Amino acid sequence: TYQVARPKGYRVSWHANPAVEAHHFGQSHPMKPWRLTLTKQLVMAYGMHHAMDLYLARAATYEEMAEFHEADYLDFLRQVMPGDMDRAEQSDNVVRFNFGDDCPIFDGLYNYCSLYAGGTVDAARKLCNDQAEIAINWSGGLHHAKKAEASGFCYVNDIVLGILQLLRHHPRVMYIDIDVHHGDGVEQAFWSTDRVLTVSFHKYDKDNFFPGTGALDDTGPTHPLNPGAHHSINVPLNDGIDDESYIQLYHDVIGACVETYRPGAIVLQCGADSLGCDRLGCFNLNVRAHGACVAFTKTFGLPLLVVGGGGYTPRNVSRAWAHETSILLEADQIIDPTIPDSVAFRTHFGPDYSLFPPLSEIRKLENKNPRSYLAGLVESVHEQLRYIKG
Ligand code: ZL4
Ligand code: CA
Ligand code: ZN
């Protein structure tokens, strides 16, 4: 049996509610809350739960969610039922609030949303109260939700709610998003403030990849009276980026941003659809490279709120998030890369039973990000940072 010791000198808190895992978006929908069960089983098989403070996430209250979301939208979210998609008297609101194939109305929708949001709000409060230095909610990270609109599998923007909590204690908060999709909802929520610096790395193809925003020059409205001008950093990428390029880029961009902006806390969205072989993604990252971004973010020693996000090949999502949990506990060097025999649902990890399986050569995409292109991105970020003072 495995047991991970508590890290020395700091506390890690884990926020989850198993009720989240039981929700179903519907047949063949890519978002599977069940990936959280698989993640938790891996974390427990490695004995990492002994090294953290475990909290049962409570549901965020209506009032807590109303700190960002409009009442009309929350009222609709609270009362909709499966079947409303086809009910004439609901059709105006279904359209107005963008429900449909991407954002279906399923059983327990409001419960699902308030529980994942509650986890992130709790996690942020633990950091504010100095009860943890690192707080984790793998069920959060739903970065596309807007004030009064569902979008891209996201209904309530838990990240925005978490950042609003952190802003009560910290003059400046930095948001980092390594999901393969653009973190548009978080960017938009803080468009007009200089108290949040958002940085998203993502696949960008205006017409062919969701959500189609996040170009390099999309840096926030540049009206002279808008303090939030220049405080959205976007790192648009093409298919097939590999481990070495991504890690280098992440170090260059995030290192420069932290040095310039000097945030009091960091929120890291760890969407696992940037891994190779993801059902929706198109990058070539291995679990170790995705984890290297988490490890680098931790080196700043700032209060750190870690959330999940996308990730559509559940066995790899759970590998990545379990590995990243071990990094946050400084236990990544001591756990066995072979997945323990005792893990539940073990067959999902075959035939290799490794935490770090090699990327399948068959599904690998050609790297369409030449060195010169990446150097240009770093150069642009440096130029943009000249407008920003910490
Ligand atoms: C599906 O098979 O690009 C939804 C969504 C449901 C089941 C049955 C319906 C079949 C892929 C995706 C028809 C589905 C058509 N079902 C969906 C422009 C689109 C309009 C909707 O990781 N169709 C929209 C959203 C993206 C679009 C990505 C990422 C979230 C995150 C954070 C959100 N939307 C085209 C698609 C399926 C489905 C199969 C799907 N949707 C793939 N990409 C999208 O950033 C959590
Ligand atoms: Ca992103
Ligand atoms: Zn995504």
Short mmCIF file of C-alpha atoms and ligand atoms in Angstrom, two decimals:
data_model
loop_
_atom_site.label_atom_id
_atom_site.label_comp_id
_atom_site.label_asym_id
_atom_site.label_seq_id
_atom_site.Cartn_x
_atom_site.Cartn_y
_atom_site.Cartn_z
CA THR A 1 0.00 0.00 0.00
CA TYR A 2 1.03 3.56 -0.67
CA GLN A 3 0.99 6.58 1.58
CA VAL A 4 2.18 10.05 0.71
CA ALA A 5 3.48 12.25 3.57
CA ARG A 6 2.16 15.78 4.10
CA PRO A 7 4.36 18.33 2.40
CA LYS A 8 6.61 20.25 4.82
CA GLY A 9 5.86 23.91 5.43
CA TYR A 10 2.58 24.31 3.55
CA ARG A 11 -0.94 22.89 3.35
CA VAL A 12 -2.83 21.56 0.37
CA SER A 13 -6.63 21.45 0.50
CA TRP A 14 -8.80 19.24 -1.75
CA HIS A 15 -12.36 20.33 -2.50
CA ALA A 16 -14.81 17.88 -4.05
CA ASN A 17 -18.33 16.56 -3.83
CA PRO A 18 -18.92 13.05 -5.15
CA ALA A 19 -22.46 14.03 -6.20
CA VAL A 20 -20.91 16.04 -9.08
CA GLU A 21 -19.51 12.85 -10.63
CA ALA A 22 -22.92 11.22 -11.05
CA HIS A 23 -24.30 13.76 -13.52
CA HIS A 24 -24.70 12.88 -17.20
CA PHE A 25 -24.66 15.39 -20.05
CA GLY A 26 -26.34 12.81 -22.28
CA GLN A 27 -25.42 10.03 -24.61
CA SER A 28 -22.18 10.59 -26.56
CA HIS A 29 -21.68 14.10 -25.13
CA PRO A 30 -17.89 14.53 -24.71
CA MET A 31 -18.06 16.03 -21.20
CA LYS A 32 -18.05 13.19 -18.67
CA PRO A 33 -18.12 14.17 -14.99
CA TRP A 34 -17.28 10.52 -14.32
CA ARG A 35 -13.62 11.34 -15.18
CA LEU A 36 -13.56 12.89 -11.67
CA THR A 37 -14.30 9.47 -10.15
CA LEU A 38 -11.38 8.00 -12.06
CA THR A 39 -9.11 10.84 -10.90
CA LYS A 40 -10.09 10.40 -7.29
CA GLN A 41 -9.53 6.62 -7.48
CA LEU A 42 -5.98 7.18 -8.75
CA VAL A 43 -5.25 9.79 -6.08
CA MET A 44 -6.50 7.39 -3.40
CA ALA A 45 -4.64 4.37 -4.79
CA TYR A 46 -1.42 6.37 -4.38
CA GLY A 47 -2.38 7.35 -0.83
CA MET A 48 -2.26 11.06 -1.66
CA HIS A 49 -5.47 11.74 0.25
CA HIS A 50 -3.51 11.29 3.50
CA ALA A 51 -1.35 14.28 2.63
CA MET A 52 -4.11 16.86 2.08
CA ASP A 53 -6.98 18.43 4.02
CA LEU A 54 -10.12 16.99 2.42
CA TYR A 55 -13.26 19.13 2.26
CA LEU A 56 -16.70 18.10 1.07
CA ALA A 57 -17.67 20.94 -1.26
CA ARG A 58 -21.00 22.54 -0.40
CA ALA A 59 -23.32 23.94 -3.03
CA ALA A 60 -22.64 27.58 -3.86
CA THR A 61 -25.67 29.64 -2.88
CA TYR A 62 -27.78 31.53 -5.40
CA GLU A 63 -26.41 34.77 -3.92
CA GLU A 64 -22.81 33.61 -4.33
CA MET A 65 -23.41 32.77 -7.99
CA ALA A 66 -25.23 36.11 -8.43
CA GLU A 67 -21.95 37.92 -7.71
CA PHE A 68 -21.23 37.27 -11.37
CA HIS A 69 -24.34 35.84 -13.04
CA GLU A 70 -27.56 37.70 -13.86
CA ALA A 71 -30.64 36.79 -11.81
CA ASP A 72 -32.72 36.04 -14.94
CA TYR A 73 -30.18 33.48 -16.03
CA LEU A 74 -29.83 31.86 -12.59
CA ASP A 75 -33.63 31.73 -12.25
CA PHE A 76 -33.84 29.87 -15.54
CA LEU A 77 -30.98 27.53 -14.60
CA ARG A 78 -32.68 26.79 -11.27
CA GLN A 79 -36.06 25.84 -12.73
CA VAL A 80 -35.36 24.17 -16.07
CA MET A 81 -36.09 20.48 -16.49
CA PRO A 82 -35.03 17.93 -19.09
CA GLY A 83 -37.61 18.18 -21.85
CA ASP A 84 -37.78 21.99 -21.69
CA MET A 85 -35.56 22.09 -24.76
CA ASP A 86 -38.66 21.08 -26.74
CA ARG A 87 -41.29 22.99 -24.72
CA ALA A 88 -42.63 25.99 -26.60
CA GLU A 89 -43.01 28.23 -23.51
CA GLN A 90 -39.32 27.75 -22.68
CA SER A 91 -37.92 28.07 -26.18
CA ASP A 92 -37.19 31.82 -25.97
CA ASN A 93 -35.04 31.34 -22.90
CA VAL A 94 -33.39 28.18 -24.24
CA VAL A 95 -32.20 30.25 -27.19
CA ARG A 96 -31.47 33.41 -25.16
CA PHE A 97 -29.29 31.53 -22.68
CA ASN A 98 -27.64 29.32 -25.33
CA PHE A 99 -28.80 25.86 -24.22
CA GLY A 100 -28.61 23.10 -26.83
CA ASP A 101 -26.23 20.35 -28.00
CA ASP A 102 -23.12 21.80 -26.29
CA CYS A 103 -24.97 22.86 -23.13
CA PRO A 104 -27.82 20.40 -22.68
CA ILE A 105 -30.45 20.52 -19.96
CA PHE A 106 -29.93 17.32 -17.95
CA ASP A 107 -31.21 15.89 -14.66
CA GLY A 108 -29.85 17.78 -11.66
CA LEU A 109 -28.27 20.56 -13.75
CA TYR A 110 -28.57 23.25 -11.05
CA ASN A 111 -27.23 20.90 -8.39
CA TYR A 112 -24.27 20.01 -10.62
CA CYS A 113 -23.46 23.70 -11.26
CA SER A 114 -23.82 24.85 -7.67
CA LEU A 115 -21.63 21.99 -6.39
CA TYR A 116 -18.69 22.54 -8.73
CA ALA A 117 -18.98 26.30 -8.13
CA GLY A 118 -19.15 25.78 -4.36
CA GLY A 119 -15.89 23.81 -4.53
CA THR A 120 -14.05 26.68 -6.18
CA VAL A 121 -15.51 29.34 -3.85
CA ASP A 122 -14.56 27.19 -0.82
CA ALA A 123 -11.07 26.67 -2.22
CA ALA A 124 -10.56 30.42 -2.73
CA ARG A 125 -11.77 31.15 0.82
CA LYS A 126 -9.31 28.60 2.27
CA LEU A 127 -6.50 30.52 0.58
CA CYS A 128 -7.82 33.89 1.80
CA ASN A 129 -8.13 32.65 5.39
CA ASP A 130 -4.58 31.28 5.35
CA GLN A 131 -5.93 27.78 5.94
CA ALA A 132 -4.16 26.47 2.85
CA GLU A 133 -1.37 27.56 0.53
CA ILE A 134 -2.64 25.43 -2.36
CA ALA A 135 -6.31 24.55 -2.93
CA ILE A 136 -7.54 22.08 -5.56
CA ASN A 137 -10.99 21.62 -7.19
CA TRP A 138 -10.71 19.31 -10.20
CA SER A 139 -14.48 19.61 -10.84
CA GLY A 140 -14.16 23.35 -11.52
CA GLY A 141 -12.47 25.26 -14.31
CA LEU A 142 -15.53 25.92 -16.47
CA HIS A 143 -14.10 28.96 -18.19
CA HIS A 144 -16.61 29.63 -21.03
CA ALA A 145 -19.70 30.51 -18.96
CA LYS A 146 -20.84 34.14 -19.36
CA LYS A 147 -22.79 36.44 -17.07
CA ALA A 148 -26.11 35.43 -18.66
CA GLU A 149 -25.22 32.63 -21.05
CA ALA A 150 -24.12 29.02 -21.02
CA SER A 151 -21.33 28.19 -23.44
CA GLY A 152 -19.05 25.29 -24.36
CA PHE A 153 -20.22 22.79 -21.70
CA CYS A 154 -20.02 25.52 -19.01
CA TYR A 155 -23.01 27.02 -17.17
CA VAL A 156 -21.67 28.76 -14.08
CA ASN A 157 -18.23 30.34 -14.22
CA ASP A 158 -16.69 29.04 -11.00
CA ILE A 159 -13.32 30.56 -11.91
CA VAL A 160 -14.77 34.08 -11.98
CA LEU A 161 -16.45 33.43 -8.60
CA GLY A 162 -13.14 32.15 -7.16
CA ILE A 163 -11.20 35.15 -8.47
CA LEU A 164 -13.82 37.55 -7.01
CA GLN A 165 -13.18 35.95 -3.60
CA LEU A 166 -9.40 36.28 -3.98
CA LEU A 167 -9.78 39.96 -4.98
CA ARG A 168 -11.18 40.66 -1.50
CA HIS A 169 -7.71 39.92 -0.09
CA HIS A 170 -5.28 40.46 -2.94
CA PRO A 171 -4.83 43.65 -4.98
CA ARG A 172 -3.81 41.63 -8.06
CA VAL A 173 -4.69 38.08 -9.16
CA MET A 174 -3.20 36.29 -12.14
CA TYR A 175 -5.24 33.73 -14.08
CA ILE A 176 -3.51 31.08 -16.21
CA ASP A 177 -5.42 28.75 -18.56
CA ILE A 178 -3.75 25.71 -20.22
CA ASP A 179 -7.00 24.19 -21.53
CA VAL A 180 -6.75 23.74 -25.34
CA HIS A 181 -9.69 26.17 -25.67
CA HIS A 182 -9.54 29.95 -25.15
CA GLY A 183 -10.56 31.06 -21.63
CA ASP A 184 -13.02 33.59 -23.03
CA GLY A 185 -15.50 33.79 -20.13
CA VAL A 186 -12.85 34.66 -17.55
CA GLU A 187 -11.13 37.09 -19.91
CA GLN A 188 -14.40 38.90 -20.62
CA ALA A 189 -15.46 39.05 -16.96
CA PHE A 190 -12.30 41.01 -16.06
CA TRP A 191 -11.97 42.99 -19.29
CA SER A 192 -12.27 46.35 -17.58
CA THR A 193 -10.05 45.90 -14.56
CA ASP A 194 -6.28 45.94 -14.10
CA ARG A 195 -6.63 43.83 -10.94
CA VAL A 196 -6.74 40.57 -12.89
CA LEU A 197 -4.22 39.55 -15.56
CA THR A 198 -5.59 36.69 -17.67
CA VAL A 199 -3.27 34.48 -19.72
CA SER A 200 -4.65 31.74 -21.98
CA PHE A 201 -2.70 29.28 -24.13
CA HIS A 202 -4.96 27.69 -26.75
CA LYS A 203 -5.48 26.37 -30.22
CA TYR A 204 -6.61 29.34 -32.32
CA ASP A 205 -8.38 29.09 -35.64
CA LYS A 206 -10.99 31.82 -35.88
CA ASP A 207 -13.47 29.93 -38.04
CA ASN A 208 -12.78 26.29 -37.25
CA PHE A 209 -12.05 25.94 -33.55
CA PHE A 210 -14.24 26.86 -30.59
CA PRO A 211 -14.74 29.60 -29.41
CA GLY A 212 -12.90 31.47 -32.16
CA THR A 213 -11.59 34.26 -29.90
CA GLY A 214 -8.15 34.73 -28.31
CA ALA A 215 -6.03 36.13 -31.14
CA LEU A 216 -2.62 37.52 -30.21
CA ASP A 217 -3.79 41.13 -30.60
CA ASP A 218 -6.95 40.50 -28.55
CA THR A 219 -5.53 42.18 -25.44
CA GLY A 220 -8.58 43.82 -23.90
CA PRO A 221 -10.45 46.96 -25.04
CA THR A 222 -7.80 49.63 -25.53
CA HIS A 223 -10.00 52.63 -24.74
CA PRO A 224 -7.69 55.12 -22.98
CA LEU A 225 -9.94 55.26 -19.92
CA ASN A 226 -10.16 51.47 -19.52
CA PRO A 227 -7.77 50.33 -16.79
CA GLY A 228 -8.15 46.75 -18.07
CA ALA A 229 -6.56 47.56 -21.42
CA HIS A 230 -3.63 45.20 -22.15
CA HIS A 231 -4.55 42.92 -19.24
CA SER A 232 -5.66 39.96 -21.39
CA ILE A 233 -2.76 37.94 -22.71
CA ASN A 234 -3.49 35.44 -25.47
CA VAL A 235 -1.10 32.80 -26.77
CA PRO A 236 -2.70 31.40 -29.94
CA LEU A 237 -1.25 28.09 -31.12
CA ASN A 238 -1.60 25.71 -34.05
CA ASP A 239 -2.05 21.93 -34.10
CA GLY A 240 0.49 19.49 -32.76
CA ILE A 241 2.57 21.55 -30.31
CA ASP A 242 5.04 19.22 -28.54
CA ASP A 243 6.32 18.95 -24.98
CA GLU A 244 9.58 20.80 -25.41
CA SER A 245 8.10 23.81 -27.25
CA TYR A 246 5.14 24.13 -24.90
CA ILE A 247 7.22 23.96 -21.71
CA GLN A 248 9.70 26.52 -23.08
CA LEU A 249 6.86 28.83 -24.14
CA TYR A 250 5.12 28.45 -20.78
CA HIS A 251 8.31 29.32 -18.87
CA ASP A 252 9.02 32.35 -21.06
CA VAL A 253 5.47 33.75 -20.97
CA ILE A 254 4.50 32.98 -17.38
CA GLY A 255 7.95 33.87 -15.98
CA ALA A 256 7.73 37.32 -17.61
CA CYS A 257 4.10 37.88 -16.55
CA VAL A 258 4.70 37.05 -12.88
CA GLU A 259 7.84 39.16 -12.77
CA THR A 260 6.07 42.20 -14.25
CA TYR A 261 2.61 41.93 -12.70
CA ARG A 262 3.62 40.65 -9.23
CA PRO A 263 0.27 38.99 -8.41
CA GLY A 264 -0.74 38.18 -4.83
CA ALA A 265 -2.32 34.88 -5.88
CA ILE A 266 -2.54 32.66 -8.94
CA VAL A 267 -5.51 30.71 -10.33
CA LEU A 268 -4.46 27.88 -12.66
CA GLN A 269 -6.98 26.19 -14.96
CA CYS A 270 -5.55 22.78 -15.91
CA GLY A 271 -7.85 21.71 -18.76
CA ALA A 272 -6.53 18.30 -19.83
CA ASP A 273 -7.77 18.53 -23.41
CA SER A 274 -4.35 19.98 -24.27
CA LEU A 275 -2.93 16.44 -23.87
CA GLY A 276 -2.14 14.40 -26.96
CA CYS A 277 -4.86 11.99 -28.10
CA ASP A 278 -7.66 14.02 -26.53
CA ARG A 279 -11.07 13.47 -28.18
CA LEU A 280 -11.50 17.21 -28.84
CA GLY A 281 -7.96 18.57 -28.56
CA CYS A 282 -5.21 18.81 -31.17
CA PHE A 283 -1.97 19.26 -29.22
CA ASN A 284 0.68 16.57 -28.61
CA LEU A 285 1.46 17.09 -24.93
CA ASN A 286 2.36 14.20 -22.65
CA VAL A 287 1.18 14.01 -19.06
CA ARG A 288 4.68 15.01 -17.86
CA ALA A 289 4.70 18.21 -19.94
CA HIS A 290 1.21 19.24 -18.79
CA GLY A 291 2.44 18.62 -15.23
CA ALA A 292 5.62 20.63 -15.84
CA CYS A 293 3.42 23.72 -16.25
CA VAL A 294 1.84 23.07 -12.84
CA ALA A 295 5.29 22.50 -11.30
CA PHE A 296 6.62 25.78 -12.74
CA THR A 297 3.57 27.71 -11.50
CA LYS A 298 4.15 26.32 -8.01
CA THR A 299 7.75 27.60 -7.91
CA PHE A 300 6.54 31.19 -7.35
CA GLY A 301 5.35 30.19 -3.89
CA LEU A 302 2.15 32.25 -4.20
CA PRO A 303 -1.29 31.16 -2.93
CA LEU A 304 -2.45 28.85 -5.69
CA LEU A 305 -5.99 27.86 -6.67
CA VAL A 306 -5.94 24.88 -9.04
CA VAL A 307 -9.03 23.89 -11.04
CA GLY A 308 -9.76 21.35 -13.79
CA GLY A 309 -11.59 22.19 -17.03
CA GLY A 310 -11.75 20.31 -20.31
CA GLY A 311 -10.38 16.82 -20.93
CA TYR A 312 -12.27 14.30 -23.05
CA THR A 313 -10.25 11.08 -22.88
CA PRO A 314 -11.04 10.16 -19.26
CA ARG A 315 -8.12 7.77 -18.65
CA ASN A 316 -5.65 10.50 -19.63
CA VAL A 317 -7.50 13.27 -17.79
CA SER A 318 -7.28 11.24 -14.58
CA ARG A 319 -3.60 10.43 -15.16
CA ALA A 320 -2.79 14.11 -15.63
CA TRP A 321 -4.77 15.37 -12.64
CA ALA A 322 -3.46 12.61 -10.34
CA HIS A 323 0.11 13.39 -11.44
CA GLU A 324 -0.51 17.11 -10.91
CA THR A 325 -1.89 16.43 -7.44
CA SER A 326 1.38 14.61 -6.66
CA ILE A 327 3.38 17.59 -7.98
CA LEU A 328 1.44 19.96 -5.71
CA LEU A 329 2.26 17.61 -2.80
CA GLU A 330 5.93 17.36 -3.90
CA ALA A 331 5.40 13.59 -4.10
CA ASP A 332 5.83 13.16 -7.87
CA GLN A 333 9.35 11.77 -7.42
CA ILE A 334 8.29 9.14 -4.91
CA ILE A 335 5.14 7.65 -6.42
CA ASP A 336 5.42 4.63 -8.70
CA PRO A 337 4.80 5.41 -12.39
CA THR A 338 3.17 2.00 -12.63
CA ILE A 339 -0.45 2.38 -11.55
CA PRO A 340 -1.11 0.42 -8.32
CA ASP A 341 -2.88 -2.94 -8.64
CA SER A 342 -5.36 -1.78 -6.03
CA VAL A 343 -6.84 1.05 -8.10
CA ALA A 344 -10.56 0.83 -8.88
CA PHE A 345 -11.47 0.66 -12.59
CA ARG A 346 -7.91 -0.59 -13.24
CA THR A 347 -8.79 -1.93 -16.71
CA HIS A 348 -9.13 1.66 -17.94
CA PHE A 349 -5.39 2.08 -17.59
CA GLY A 350 -4.34 -0.97 -19.59
CA PRO A 351 -2.52 -2.30 -21.45
CA ASP A 352 0.44 -0.30 -20.09
CA TYR A 353 -0.85 0.53 -16.55
CA SER A 354 1.51 3.49 -16.62
CA LEU A 355 0.84 7.01 -15.35
CA PHE A 356 2.88 8.22 -18.35
CA PRO A 357 1.94 6.17 -21.39
CA PRO A 358 3.72 7.21 -24.61
CA LEU A 359 1.53 9.11 -27.08
CA SER A 360 0.08 6.89 -29.75
CA GLU A 361 2.10 7.56 -32.95
CA ILE A 362 -1.01 6.94 -35.02
CA ARG A 363 -2.95 9.87 -33.56
CA LYS A 364 -0.03 12.28 -33.35
CA LEU A 365 -0.51 15.49 -35.33
CA GLU A 366 2.28 17.27 -37.16
CA ASN A 367 3.67 20.19 -35.15
CA LYS A 368 2.51 23.30 -37.00
CA ASN A 369 4.26 25.68 -34.57
CA PRO A 370 7.72 26.48 -35.94
CA ARG A 371 10.32 27.89 -33.53
CA SER A 372 10.16 31.25 -35.31
CA TYR A 373 6.40 31.46 -34.69
CA LEU A 374 6.81 30.72 -30.96
CA ALA A 375 9.66 33.25 -30.67
CA GLY A 376 7.32 35.85 -32.19
CA LEU A 377 4.66 35.07 -29.59
CA VAL A 378 7.12 35.56 -26.72
CA GLU A 379 8.32 38.81 -28.27
CA SER A 380 4.72 40.12 -28.49
CA VAL A 381 4.02 39.20 -24.88
CA HIS A 382 7.13 41.14 -23.79
CA GLU A 383 5.90 44.15 -25.78
CA GLN A 384 2.46 43.91 -24.21
CA LEU A 385 3.94 43.69 -20.72
CA ARG A 386 5.57 47.09 -21.21
CA TYR A 387 2.10 48.58 -20.68
CA ILE A 388 1.64 46.73 -17.41
CA LYS A 389 2.94 47.58 -13.97
CA GLY A 390 2.55 45.38 -10.90
C1 ZL4 B 1 -21.25 17.46 -28.64
O1 ZL4 B 1 -21.65 14.06 -29.87
O2 ZL4 B 1 -17.68 23.87 -31.69
C2 ZL4 B 1 -22.45 17.56 -27.94
C3 ZL4 B 1 -20.35 18.54 -28.68
C4 ZL4 B 1 -23.34 16.50 -27.94
C5 ZL4 B 1 -24.10 14.35 -28.60
C6 ZL4 B 1 -25.24 14.44 -29.60
C7 ZL4 B 1 -25.41 15.69 -30.45
C8 ZL4 B 1 -24.69 15.66 -31.76
C9 ZL4 B 1 -18.86 17.25 -30.04
C10 ZL4 B 1 -19.17 18.44 -29.38
C11 ZL4 B 1 -24.48 17.01 -32.39
C12 ZL4 B 1 -23.44 17.83 -31.69
C13 ZL4 B 1 -23.07 19.12 -32.40
N1 ZL4 B 1 -23.09 15.38 -28.60
C14 ZL4 B 1 -22.37 20.07 -31.49
C15 ZL4 B 1 -20.15 25.11 -32.78
C16 ZL4 B 1 -20.71 23.85 -32.45
C17 ZL4 B 1 -22.21 23.71 -32.29
C18 ZL4 B 1 -22.55 22.45 -31.53
O3 ZL4 B 1 -12.98 22.21 -22.64
N2 ZL4 B 1 -22.00 21.29 -32.21
C19 ZL4 B 1 -19.97 24.56 -31.50
C20 ZL4 B 1 -17.45 23.40 -27.59
C21 ZL4 B 1 -17.47 23.06 -29.06
C22 ZL4 B 1 -18.65 24.02 -30.97
C23 ZL4 B 1 -16.18 22.99 -26.90
C24 ZL4 B 1 -14.95 23.03 -24.71
C25 ZL4 B 1 -15.10 23.23 -23.23
C26 ZL4 B 1 -13.78 23.35 -22.47
C27 ZL4 B 1 -14.00 23.61 -20.98
C28 ZL4 B 1 -16.25 23.30 -25.43
N3 ZL4 B 1 -18.62 23.70 -29.68
C29 ZL4 B 1 -20.17 22.61 -33.13
C30 ZL4 B 1 -20.53 21.38 -32.31
C31 ZL4 B 1 -21.91 15.20 -29.25
C32 ZL4 B 1 -20.96 16.27 -29.30
C33 ZL4 B 1 -19.73 16.17 -30.00
C34 ZL4 B 1 -18.28 19.57 -29.44
N4 ZL4 B 1 -18.60 20.85 -29.14
C35 ZL4 B 1 -16.93 19.59 -29.78
N5 ZL4 B 1 -16.47 20.88 -29.68
C36 ZL4 B 1 -17.52 21.61 -29.29
O4 ZL4 B 1 -13.01 24.44 -22.92
C37 ZL4 B 1 -14.78 22.60 -20.24
CA CA B 2 -6.60 27.93 -22.71
ZN ZN B 3 -11.29 22.82 -23.45
#
